[in-house]
PDB file of C-alpha atoms in Angstrom:
ATOM      1  CA  ALA A   1       0.000   0.000   0.000  1.00 45.00           C
ATOM      2  CA  SER A   2       1.259   3.451  -0.792  1.00 49.00           C
ATOM      3  CA  MET A   3       0.533   4.890   2.615  1.00 49.00           C
ATOM      4  CA  CYS A   4       1.225   3.315   5.878  1.00 59.00           C
ATOM      5  CA  GLN A   5      -2.079   1.476   6.110  1.00 68.00           C
ATOM      6  CA  THR A   6      -1.638  -0.090   9.502  1.00 87.00           C
ATOM      7  CA  PRO A   7      -4.904   0.685  11.277  1.00 93.00           C
ATOM      8  CA  VAL A   8      -4.518   2.304  14.671  1.00 95.00           C
ATOM      9  CA  LYS A   9      -7.197   3.031  17.218  1.00 96.00           C
ATOM     10  CA  LEU A  10      -7.167   6.512  18.727  1.00 96.00           C
ATOM     11  CA  ASN A  11      -7.344   6.284  22.496  1.00 93.00           C
ATOM     12  CA  THR A  12      -6.357   9.577  24.045  1.00 96.00           C
ATOM     13  CA  LYS A  13      -8.333  12.770  24.077  1.00 96.00           C
ATOM     14  CA  GLN A  14      -5.334  14.599  22.633  1.00 97.00           C
ATOM     15  CA  GLU A  15      -5.143  12.287  19.592  1.00 96.00           C
ATOM     16  CA  ILE A  16      -8.868  12.704  18.993  1.00 97.00           C
ATOM     17  CA  GLN A  17      -8.597  16.486  19.438  1.00 97.00           C
ATOM     18  CA  ASP A  18      -5.790  16.585  16.837  1.00 97.00           C
ATOM     19  CA  LEU A  19      -7.901  14.539  14.440  1.00 97.00           C
ATOM     20  CA  LYS A  20     -10.811  16.939  14.980  1.00 97.00           C
ATOM     21  CA  CYS A  21      -8.668  19.940  13.981  1.00 97.00           C
ATOM     22  CA  LEU A  22      -7.486  18.156  10.861  1.00 97.00           C
ATOM     23  CA  LEU A  23     -11.033  17.137   9.879  1.00 97.00           C
ATOM     24  CA  GLU A  24     -12.236  20.675  10.505  1.00 96.00           C
ATOM     25  CA  SER A  25      -9.819  21.887   7.842  1.00 96.00           C
ATOM     26  CA  LEU A  26     -11.401  19.361   5.429  1.00 97.00           C
ATOM     27  CA  LEU A  27     -15.006  20.460   5.954  1.00 96.00           C
ATOM     28  CA  PRO A  28     -17.517  20.212   4.437  1.00 96.00           C
ATOM     29  CA  ALA A  29     -16.443  16.892   2.847  1.00 96.00           C
ATOM     30  CA  SER A  30     -15.550  15.476   6.269  1.00 97.00           C
ATOM     31  CA  ILE A  31     -18.821  16.560   7.935  1.00 98.00           C
ATOM     32  CA  GLN A  32     -20.078  13.123   8.962  1.00 98.00           C
ATOM     33  CA  VAL A  33     -16.878  11.931  10.601  1.00 98.00           C
ATOM     34  CA  PHE A  34     -16.161  15.424  11.992  1.00 98.00           C
ATOM     35  CA  ASN A  35     -19.468  15.420  13.908  1.00 98.00           C
ATOM     36  CA  CYS A  36     -18.812  11.901  15.267  1.00 97.00           C
ATOM     37  CA  VAL A  37     -15.441  13.077  16.566  1.00 98.00           C
ATOM     38  CA  VAL A  38     -16.987  16.183  18.173  1.00 97.00           C
ATOM     39  CA  LEU A  39     -19.493  13.974  20.025  1.00 97.00           C
ATOM     40  CA  GLU A  40     -16.747  11.597  21.115  1.00 97.00           C
ATOM     41  CA  LEU A  41     -14.816  14.523  22.615  1.00 97.00           C
ATOM     42  CA  LEU A  42     -17.972  15.557  24.477  1.00 96.00           C
ATOM     43  CA  GLU A  43     -18.025  12.053  25.987  1.00 95.00           C
ATOM     44  CA  ASP A  44     -21.656  11.796  24.971  1.00 95.00           C
ATOM     45  CA  GLY A  45     -22.134   8.259  26.272  1.00 93.00           C
ATOM     46  CA  VAL A  46     -21.888   6.422  22.929  1.00 94.00           C
ATOM     47  CA  ASP A  47     -19.429   3.552  22.639  1.00 94.00           C
ATOM     48  CA  ARG A  48     -17.286   4.361  19.558  1.00 96.00           C
ATOM     49  CA  ASP A  49     -13.977   3.215  18.157  1.00 97.00           C
ATOM     50  CA  ILE A  50     -12.050   5.604  15.936  1.00 98.00           C
ATOM     51  CA  ILE A  51      -9.688   3.793  13.581  1.00 97.00           C
ATOM     52  CA  ILE A  52      -7.234   5.646  11.367  1.00 97.00           C
ATOM     53  CA  ASN A  53      -4.272   4.856   9.139  1.00 94.00           C
ATOM     54  CA  LYS A  54      -1.036   5.087  11.072  1.00 92.00           C
ATOM     55  CA  GLY A  55       1.042   8.140  10.201  1.00 90.00           C
ATOM     56  CA  PHE A  56      -1.933   9.874   8.579  1.00 93.00           C
ATOM     57  CA  THR A  57      -1.606  13.384   7.183  1.00 94.00           C
ATOM     58  CA  ARG A  58      -4.166  15.850   5.896  1.00 95.00           C
ATOM     59  CA  ASP A  59      -3.512  14.699   2.315  1.00 95.00           C
ATOM     60  CA  SER A  60      -3.459  11.026   3.106  1.00 94.00           C
ATOM     61  CA  ILE A  61      -6.094  10.007   5.625  1.00 96.00           C
ATOM     62  CA  ASN A  62      -8.611   7.212   6.078  1.00 96.00           C
ATOM     63  CA  VAL A  63     -10.853   7.322   9.150  1.00 97.00           C
ATOM     64  CA  VAL A  64     -13.359   4.625  10.063  1.00 97.00           C
ATOM     65  CA  ILE A  65     -15.711   5.111  12.995  1.00 98.00           C
ATOM     66  CA  PHE A  66     -17.446   2.183  14.650  1.00 96.00           C
ATOM     67  CA  ASP A  67     -20.578   3.265  16.497  1.00 95.00           C
ATOM     68  CA  ASN A  68     -21.912   0.652  18.887  1.00 90.00           C
ATOM     69  CA  SER A  69     -25.143   2.413  19.883  1.00 87.00           C
ATOM     70  CA  GLU A  70     -27.279  -0.280  18.250  1.00 83.00           C
ATOM     71  CA  THR A  71     -25.636  -3.458  19.505  1.00 79.00           C
ATOM     72  CA  PRO A  72     -25.375  -6.091  18.133  1.00 83.00           C
ATOM     73  CA  ARG A  73     -25.229  -4.194  14.846  1.00 87.00           C
ATOM     74  CA  TRP A  74     -22.254  -1.895  14.265  1.00 92.00           C
ATOM     75  CA  LYS A  75     -22.813   1.399  12.466  1.00 95.00           C
ATOM     76  CA  ILE A  76     -19.834   2.386  10.366  1.00 97.00           C
ATOM     77  CA  ILE A  77     -19.053   5.896   9.115  1.00 98.00           C
ATOM     78  CA  MET A  78     -15.930   6.655   7.098  1.00 97.00           C
ATOM     79  CA  PHE A  79     -14.006   9.459   5.462  1.00 98.00           C
ATOM     80  CA  SER A  80     -10.973   9.548   3.182  1.00 96.00           C
ATOM     81  CA  ASN A  81      -8.829  12.258   1.692  1.00 96.00           C
ATOM     82  CA  PRO A  82      -8.325  11.895  -1.213  1.00 95.00           C
ATOM     83  CA  GLU A  83     -11.838  10.468  -1.498  1.00 92.00           C
ATOM     84  CA  LYS A  84     -10.924   7.861  -4.118  1.00 90.00           C
ATOM     85  CA  ASN A  85      -7.970   5.953  -2.783  1.00 86.00           C
ATOM     86  CA  GLU A  86      -7.062   2.316  -2.933  1.00 86.00           C
ATOM     87  CA  ASP A  87      -5.798   2.356   0.611  1.00 91.00           C
ATOM     88  CA  LEU A  88      -9.285   2.574   2.088  1.00 94.00           C
ATOM     89  CA  ARG A  89      -9.864  -0.990   0.913  1.00 94.00           C
ATOM     90  CA  HIS A  90      -6.759  -2.287   2.701  1.00 92.00           C
ATOM     91  CA  LEU A  91      -7.749  -0.528   5.891  1.00 94.00           C
ATOM     92  CA  LEU A  92     -11.319  -1.877   5.841  1.00 95.00           C
ATOM     93  CA  GLU A  93     -10.073  -5.374   5.097  1.00 93.00           C
ATOM     94  CA  ASN A  94      -8.081  -5.221   8.300  1.00 92.00           C
ATOM     95  CA  VAL A  95     -10.792  -3.885  10.578  1.00 94.00           C
ATOM     96  CA  LEU A  96     -14.198  -5.188   9.395  1.00 95.00           C
ATOM     97  CA  ASP A  97     -15.750  -8.538  10.169  1.00 93.00           C
ATOM     98  CA  PHE A  98     -18.100  -9.086   7.242  1.00 94.00           C
ATOM     99  CA  THR A  99     -19.817 -12.046   8.911  1.00 92.00           C
ATOM    100  CA  GLN A 100     -21.407  -9.615  11.411  1.00 93.00           C
ATOM    101  CA  PRO A 101     -24.494  -7.472  10.723  1.00 93.00           C
ATOM    102  CA  LEU A 102     -23.133  -4.105   9.557  1.00 96.00           C
ATOM    103  CA  LEU A 103     -24.794  -0.787   8.827  1.00 95.00           C
ATOM    104  CA  PHE A 104     -22.800   1.615   6.657  1.00 97.00           C
ATOM    105  CA  GLY A 105     -23.742   5.254   7.078  1.00 96.00           C
ATOM    106  CA  GLY A 106     -23.565   8.036   4.523  1.00 97.00           C
ATOM    107  CA  LEU A 107     -21.268   6.375   1.997  1.00 98.00           C
ATOM    108  CA  THR A 108     -20.027   8.256  -1.066  1.00 97.00           C
ATOM    109  CA  ARG A 109     -20.456   6.460  -4.408  1.00 96.00           C
ATOM    110  CA  TYR A 110     -16.818   5.391  -4.299  1.00 96.00           C
ATOM    111  CA  GLN A 111     -17.097   4.031  -0.738  1.00 97.00           C
ATOM    112  CA  GLN A 112     -20.282   2.218  -1.776  1.00 96.00           C
ATOM    113  CA  GLU A 113     -18.379   0.450  -4.572  1.00 96.00           C
ATOM    114  CA  VAL A 114     -15.594  -0.535  -2.170  1.00 96.00           C
ATOM    115  CA  ILE A 115     -18.107  -2.016   0.297  1.00 97.00           C
ATOM    116  CA  LYS A 116     -20.004  -3.855  -2.454  1.00 96.00           C
ATOM    117  CA  SER A 117     -16.739  -5.394  -3.655  1.00 95.00           C
ATOM    118  CA  PHE A 118     -16.256  -7.092  -0.267  1.00 96.00           C
ATOM    119  CA  TYR A 119     -19.659  -8.760  -0.442  1.00 96.00           C
ATOM    120  CA  GLY A 120     -19.369 -10.041  -4.020  1.00 93.00           C
ATOM    121  CA  GLU A 121     -22.702 -11.541  -5.073  1.00 93.00           C
ATOM    122  CA  LYS A 122     -24.327 -10.891  -1.719  1.00 94.00           C
ATOM    123  CA  LYS A 123     -26.837  -8.053  -1.901  1.00 95.00           C
ATOM    124  CA  SER A 124     -27.382  -5.560   0.890  1.00 96.00           C
ATOM    125  CA  LYS A 125     -30.543  -6.104   2.887  1.00 94.00           C
ATOM    126  CA  TRP A 126     -31.584  -2.504   2.181  1.00 93.00           C
ATOM    127  CA  ALA A 127     -30.149   0.759   0.894  1.00 95.00           C
ATOM    128  CA  SER A 128     -31.428   4.299   1.234  1.00 95.00           C
ATOM    129  CA  GLU A 129     -29.982   6.895  -1.146  1.00 97.00           C
ATOM    130  CA  CYS A 130     -29.750  10.389   0.299  1.00 97.00           C
ATOM    131  CA  HIS A 131     -28.062  13.713  -0.057  1.00 97.00           C
ATOM    132  CA  ILE A 132     -26.564  15.645   2.793  1.00 98.00           C
ATOM    133  CA  TYR A 133     -28.202  19.026   3.442  1.00 98.00           C
ATOM    134  CA  MET A 134     -26.054  21.150   5.704  1.00 97.00           C
ATOM    135  CA  ASP A 135     -26.172  24.490   7.393  1.00 96.00           C
ATOM    136  CA  TRP A 136     -22.537  25.297   6.938  1.00 89.00           C
ATOM    137  CA  ASN A 137     -20.878  28.570   6.283  1.00 79.00           C
ATOM    138  CA  GLU A 138     -17.128  28.799   6.080  1.00 72.00           C
ATOM    139  CA  ASN A 139     -17.053  32.139   7.837  1.00 66.00           C
ATOM    140  CA  GLN A 140     -19.226  31.142  10.709  1.00 63.00           C
ATOM    141  CA  PRO A 141     -17.444  30.153  13.909  1.00 55.00           C
ATOM    142  CA  LYS A 142     -18.459  26.554  14.456  1.00 55.00           C
ATOM    143  CA  VAL A 143     -17.386  26.258  18.014  1.00 55.00           C
ATOM    144  CA  PRO A 144     -19.145  28.118  20.800  1.00 50.00           C
ATOM    145  CA  ALA A 145     -17.076  30.529  22.865  1.00 46.00           C
ATOM    146  CA  SER A 146     -15.871  28.688  25.929  1.00 44.00           C
ATOM    147  CA  GLY A 147     -17.670  29.629  29.087  1.00 44.00           C
ATOM    148  CA  ASP A 148     -21.050  29.703  27.359  1.00 50.00           C
ATOM    149  CA  ASP A 149     -23.381  27.252  28.952  1.00 52.00           C
ATOM    150  CA  PRO A 150     -23.990  25.343  25.736  1.00 50.00           C
ATOM    151  CA  ASN A 151     -27.337  23.791  26.602  1.00 52.00           C
ATOM    152  CA  GLY A 152     -28.935  26.302  28.883  1.00 57.00           C
ATOM    153  CA  SER A 153     -28.947  29.115  26.382  1.00 70.00           C
ATOM    154  CA  VAL A 154     -30.847  27.278  23.651  1.00 80.00           C
ATOM    155  CA  LEU A 155     -33.241  24.855  25.283  1.00 90.00           C
ATOM    156  CA  ASP A 156     -36.061  25.370  27.765  1.00 89.00           C
ATOM    157  CA  LYS A 157     -36.780  28.975  26.864  1.00 87.00           C
ATOM    158  CA  THR A 158     -40.452  29.847  26.532  1.00 89.00           C
ATOM    159  CA  GLU A 159     -40.979  31.470  23.122  1.00 89.00           C
ATOM    160  CA  GLU A 160     -44.059  32.866  21.453  1.00 89.00           C
ATOM    161  CA  ASN A 161     -45.544  32.117  18.065  1.00 87.00           C
ATOM    162  CA  GLY A 162     -48.471  34.496  17.706  1.00 84.00           C
ATOM    163  CA  SER A 163     -50.582  33.864  20.779  1.00 84.00           C
ATOM    164  CA  CYS A 164     -49.105  30.386  21.407  1.00 90.00           C
ATOM    165  CA  LYS A 165     -46.377  29.843  23.926  1.00 93.00           C
ATOM    166  CA  TYR A 166     -43.956  26.987  23.192  1.00 95.00           C
ATOM    167  CA  ARG A 167     -40.654  25.664  24.397  1.00 95.00           C
ATOM    168  CA  VAL A 168     -38.116  23.215  23.016  1.00 97.00           C
ATOM    169  CA  THR A 169     -36.587  20.876  25.533  1.00 97.00           C
ATOM    170  CA  SER A 170     -35.033  17.423  25.683  1.00 96.00           C
ATOM    171  CA  LEU A 171     -37.557  14.587  25.906  1.00 97.00           C
ATOM    172  CA  SER A 172     -37.777  12.230  28.834  1.00 97.00           C
ATOM    173  CA  ILE A 173     -38.029   8.466  28.929  1.00 97.00           C
ATOM    174  CA  GLU A 174     -41.836   8.343  28.982  1.00 97.00           C
ATOM    175  CA  HIS A 175     -41.871   9.792  25.447  1.00 97.00           C
ATOM    176  CA  ALA A 176     -39.755   6.990  23.936  1.00 97.00           C
ATOM    177  CA  LYS A 177     -42.676   4.799  22.834  1.00 96.00           C
ATOM    178  CA  LEU A 178     -44.530   7.727  21.253  1.00 96.00           C
ATOM    179  CA  VAL A 179     -41.485   8.594  19.130  1.00 97.00           C
ATOM    180  CA  ASP A 180     -40.728   4.971  18.279  1.00 96.00           C
ATOM    181  CA  SER A 181     -44.251   4.198  17.103  1.00 95.00           C
ATOM    182  CA  ASN A 182     -44.153   7.175  14.698  1.00 95.00           C
ATOM    183  CA  TRP A 183     -40.718   6.415  13.197  1.00 92.00           C
ATOM    184  CA  LYS A 184     -40.744   4.881   9.752  1.00 88.00           C
ATOM    185  CA  PHE A 185     -37.516   2.976  10.413  1.00 86.00           C
ATOM    186  CA  GLN A 186     -38.869   1.433  13.621  1.00 90.00           C
ATOM    187  CA  ASN A 187     -37.350  -1.998  14.266  1.00 88.00           C
ATOM    188  CA  SER A 188     -36.562  -4.376  17.111  1.00 87.00           C
ATOM    189  CA  LEU A 189     -33.573  -2.244  18.191  1.00 84.00           C
ATOM    190  CA  SER A 190     -35.057   1.212  17.785  1.00 90.00           C
ATOM    191  CA  LEU A 191     -36.747   1.639  21.161  1.00 93.00           C
ATOM    192  CA  LYS A 192     -33.490   0.874  22.952  1.00 91.00           C
ATOM    193  CA  MET A 193     -31.679   3.283  20.647  1.00 90.00           C
ATOM    194  CA  LEU A 194     -34.231   6.031  21.408  1.00 94.00           C
ATOM    195  CA  GLU A 195     -33.867   5.467  25.135  1.00 95.00           C
ATOM    196  CA  GLY A 196     -30.137   5.990  24.669  1.00 94.00           C
ATOM    197  CA  LEU A 197     -30.717   9.212  22.719  1.00 96.00           C
ATOM    198  CA  ILE A 198     -33.050  10.466  25.458  1.00 97.00           C
ATOM    199  CA  GLU A 199     -30.496   9.663  28.146  1.00 96.00           C
ATOM    200  CA  GLN A 200     -27.865  11.608  26.151  1.00 95.00           C
ATOM    201  CA  LYS A 201     -30.234  14.603  25.769  1.00 94.00           C
ATOM    202  CA  LYS A 202     -30.194  14.246  21.985  1.00 96.00           C
ATOM    203  CA  LEU A 203     -33.932  13.881  21.437  1.00 97.00           C
ATOM    204  CA  LEU A 204     -35.639  17.272  21.445  1.00 98.00           C
ATOM    205  CA  GLY A 205     -39.355  17.997  21.561  1.00 98.00           C
ATOM    206  CA  LEU A 206     -41.495  21.073  21.052  1.00 98.00           C
ATOM    207  CA  PHE A 207     -44.113  21.507  23.768  1.00 97.00           C
ATOM    208  CA  LEU A 208     -47.110  23.833  23.718  1.00 96.00           C
ATOM    209  CA  ALA A 209     -48.417  25.367  26.926  1.00 93.00           C
ATOM    210  CA  GLY A 210     -51.007  23.097  28.518  1.00 91.00           C
ATOM    211  CA  ILE A 211     -50.273  20.003  26.383  1.00 95.00           C
ATOM    212  CA  ALA A 212     -48.406  17.202  28.115  1.00 94.00           C
ATOM    213  CA  GLU A 213     -46.996  15.393  25.101  1.00 97.00           C
ATOM    214  CA  PRO A 214     -44.625  17.015  22.599  1.00 98.00           C
ATOM    215  CA  VAL A 215     -46.344  18.096  19.357  1.00 98.00           C
ATOM    216  CA  ALA A 216     -43.135  17.684  17.318  1.00 98.00           C
ATOM    217  CA  TRP A 217     -39.706  16.165  17.845  1.00 98.00           C
ATOM    218  CA  ILE A 218     -36.292  15.763  16.236  1.00 98.00           C
ATOM    219  CA  THR A 219     -33.108  13.990  17.253  1.00 97.00           C
ATOM    220  CA  ILE A 220     -29.374  14.394  16.921  1.00 97.00           C
ATOM    221  CA  TYR A 221     -28.304  10.852  16.102  1.00 95.00           C
ATOM    222  CA  SER A 222     -25.291   9.157  17.655  1.00 94.00           C
ATOM    223  CA  TYR A 223     -23.357  10.011  14.484  1.00 94.00           C
ATOM    224  CA  GLY A 224     -24.162  13.726  14.673  1.00 96.00           C
ATOM    225  CA  SER A 225     -26.786  14.345  11.994  1.00 97.00           C
ATOM    226  CA  MET A 226     -30.287  15.577  12.761  1.00 98.00           C
ATOM    227  CA  GLY A 227     -33.293  13.506  11.814  1.00 96.00           C
ATOM    228  CA  MET A 228     -36.468  11.673  12.789  1.00 95.00           C
ATOM    229  CA  LEU A 229     -38.350  14.965  12.460  1.00 96.00           C
ATOM    230  CA  HIS A 230     -42.041  14.389  13.095  1.00 97.00           C
ATOM    231  CA  THR A 231     -45.027  16.628  13.804  1.00 97.00           C
ATOM    232  CA  LYS A 232     -48.252  15.140  15.146  1.00 97.00           C
ATOM    233  CA  GLU A 233     -51.013  15.085  12.556  1.00 96.00           C
ATOM    234  CA  GLU A 234     -53.298  17.661  14.191  1.00 96.00           C
ATOM    235  CA  PHE A 235     -50.454  20.189  14.653  1.00 96.00           C
ATOM    236  CA  ARG A 236     -49.136  20.202  11.082  1.00 95.00           C
ATOM    237  CA  ARG A 237     -49.025  23.228   8.755  1.00 94.00           C
ATOM    238  CA  GLN A 238     -48.634  25.577  11.733  1.00 94.00           C
ATOM    239  CA  GLY A 239     -44.897  26.146  11.500  1.00 94.00           C
ATOM    240  CA  TRP A 240     -43.918  24.060  14.549  1.00 96.00           C
ATOM    241  CA  ALA A 241     -41.360  21.967  12.671  1.00 97.00           C
ATOM    242  CA  GLN A 242     -39.581  25.139  11.546  1.00 96.00           C
ATOM    243  CA  PHE A 243     -39.326  26.481  15.102  1.00 96.00           C
ATOM    244  CA  LEU A 244     -38.096  23.090  16.266  1.00 97.00           C
ATOM    245  CA  VAL A 245     -35.443  22.752  13.559  1.00 97.00           C
ATOM    246  CA  LYS A 246     -34.158  26.271  14.244  1.00 96.00           C
ATOM    247  CA  ALA A 247     -33.763  25.438  17.942  1.00 96.00           C
ATOM    248  CA  ALA A 248     -32.180  22.039  17.167  1.00 97.00           C
ATOM    249  CA  LYS A 249     -29.740  23.740  14.796  1.00 96.00           C
ATOM    250  CA  GLU A 250     -28.689  26.184  17.506  1.00 95.00           C
ATOM    251  CA  TYR A 251     -28.397  23.346  19.997  1.00 95.00           C
ATOM    252  CA  ALA A 252     -26.223  21.314  17.594  1.00 96.00           C
ATOM    253  CA  ARG A 253     -24.017  24.366  17.047  1.00 95.00           C
ATOM    254  CA  SER A 254     -23.696  24.964  20.768  1.00 94.00           C
ATOM    255  CA  LEU A 255     -22.232  21.443  21.019  1.00 95.00           C
ATOM    256  CA  GLY A 256     -19.699  22.264  18.280  1.00 95.00           C
ATOM    257  CA  LEU A 257     -21.473  20.212  15.592  1.00 97.00           C
ATOM    258  CA  VAL A 258     -22.103  21.301  12.018  1.00 97.00           C
ATOM    259  CA  PRO A 259     -25.900  21.002  11.627  1.00 97.00           C
ATOM    260  CA  TYR A 260     -26.865  18.661   8.803  1.00 98.00           C
ATOM    261  CA  VAL A 261     -29.515  16.144   7.772  1.00 98.00           C
ATOM    262  CA  HIS A 262     -29.708  13.191   5.380  1.00 97.00           C
ATOM    263  CA  VAL A 263     -32.623  13.676   2.970  1.00 97.00           C
ATOM    264  CA  GLU A 264     -33.750  10.699   0.901  1.00 96.00           C
ATOM    265  CA  GLU A 265     -33.521  11.166  -2.859  1.00 95.00           C
ATOM    266  CA  ASP A 266     -37.257  11.004  -3.490  1.00 94.00           C
ATOM    267  CA  ASN A 267     -38.273  13.209  -0.563  1.00 95.00           C
ATOM    268  CA  LEU A 268     -38.742  16.543  -2.317  1.00 96.00           C
ATOM    269  CA  VAL A 269     -40.953  17.934   0.445  1.00 94.00           C
ATOM    270  CA  SER A 270     -38.241  17.429   3.046  1.00 95.00           C
ATOM    271  CA  ALA A 271     -35.547  18.794   0.716  1.00 97.00           C
ATOM    272  CA  GLY A 272     -37.609  21.957   0.119  1.00 97.00           C
ATOM    273  CA  PHE A 273     -38.323  22.348   3.824  1.00 97.00           C
ATOM    274  CA  PHE A 274     -34.636  22.249   4.801  1.00 98.00           C
ATOM    275  CA  GLU A 275     -33.570  24.482   1.910  1.00 97.00           C
ATOM    276  CA  LYS A 276     -36.076  27.072   3.092  1.00 96.00           C
ATOM    277  CA  LEU A 277     -34.385  26.980   6.502  1.00 96.00           C
ATOM    278  CA  GLY A 278     -30.966  27.706   4.996  1.00 95.00           C
ATOM    279  CA  PHE A 279     -29.606  24.181   4.517  1.00 97.00           C
ATOM    280  CA  LEU A 280     -27.588  23.630   1.327  1.00 96.00           C
ATOM    281  CA  ARG A 281     -27.655  20.413  -0.672  1.00 96.00           C
ATOM    282  CA  ASP A 282     -24.240  18.774  -0.659  1.00 96.00           C
ATOM    283  CA  GLN A 283     -22.763  15.322  -1.201  1.00 96.00           C
ATOM    284  CA  TYR A 284     -24.504  12.079  -2.104  1.00 97.00           C
ATOM    285  CA  ALA A 285     -24.702   9.698   0.853  1.00 98.00           C
ATOM    286  CA  VAL A 286     -26.135   6.180   0.874  1.00 98.00           C
ATOM    287  CA  TRP A 287     -27.126   4.193   3.958  1.00 97.00           C
ATOM    288  CA  THR A 288     -26.935   0.477   3.517  1.00 97.00           C
ATOM    289  CA  GLY A 289     -27.305  -2.539   5.776  1.00 95.00           C
ATOM    290  CA  TYR A 290     -25.926  -6.059   5.434  1.00 96.00           C
ATOM    291  CA  GLU A 291     -27.072  -8.938   7.589  1.00 91.00           C
TER     292      GLU A 291
END
């Protein structure tokens, strides 16, 4: 291999901090792995392994993140610079166990080809083609000034929309089943995953005065993108999702994340909604699962 492709696992905060700075200089291409690394530095409670080629440099880097928030299935997110490089294959060969159930998140077309090549004739169980929509501006400071209380400033404030008072706050465990039953990707692992997101204060809801249950909710997933946006039927077309996304975006920023979502290719309504809120369409990203 042309670069030193020995995989190494990053263990110390300093190593991960250094990686974060390097990935920051490669935004927006590195957005998915960058956000994972930011969350890891926050010690957000997710079990992750960060694997990288030994002796990596900015111009020669392969990062693979294993996210264990859905045991027994690993979620895998990766980033390479340059994007098309043979060395990614060598690295993956060394670190992946293809007999295990694996979920690959946000792959570029090139990464998708590399993964397919490992499985030969075997087809993925499912694949969801998306584009990344991000709220990223090169000139905007991504990281909050230290000393700000990141969470207090954004959440739990009572705001007004016309005559309605609302607040956005993190959901509690009794809301897990409500969210799970309304999620189109609901599966045998999802309730446990949602309970984890609630515990980590990553699942946000919009509450109206006098109504016990949230009328809309959104999450920041364990890999740092926003999603699962849902508004209850009887509260739609009233602008609640917009207020919620704006608050979630601020919250994500206060954590040092770059706010972004994965929008499925055929979901024009969602694409239009996020574009209206200032998100820009960026790279292709496919989610795919192998049993």
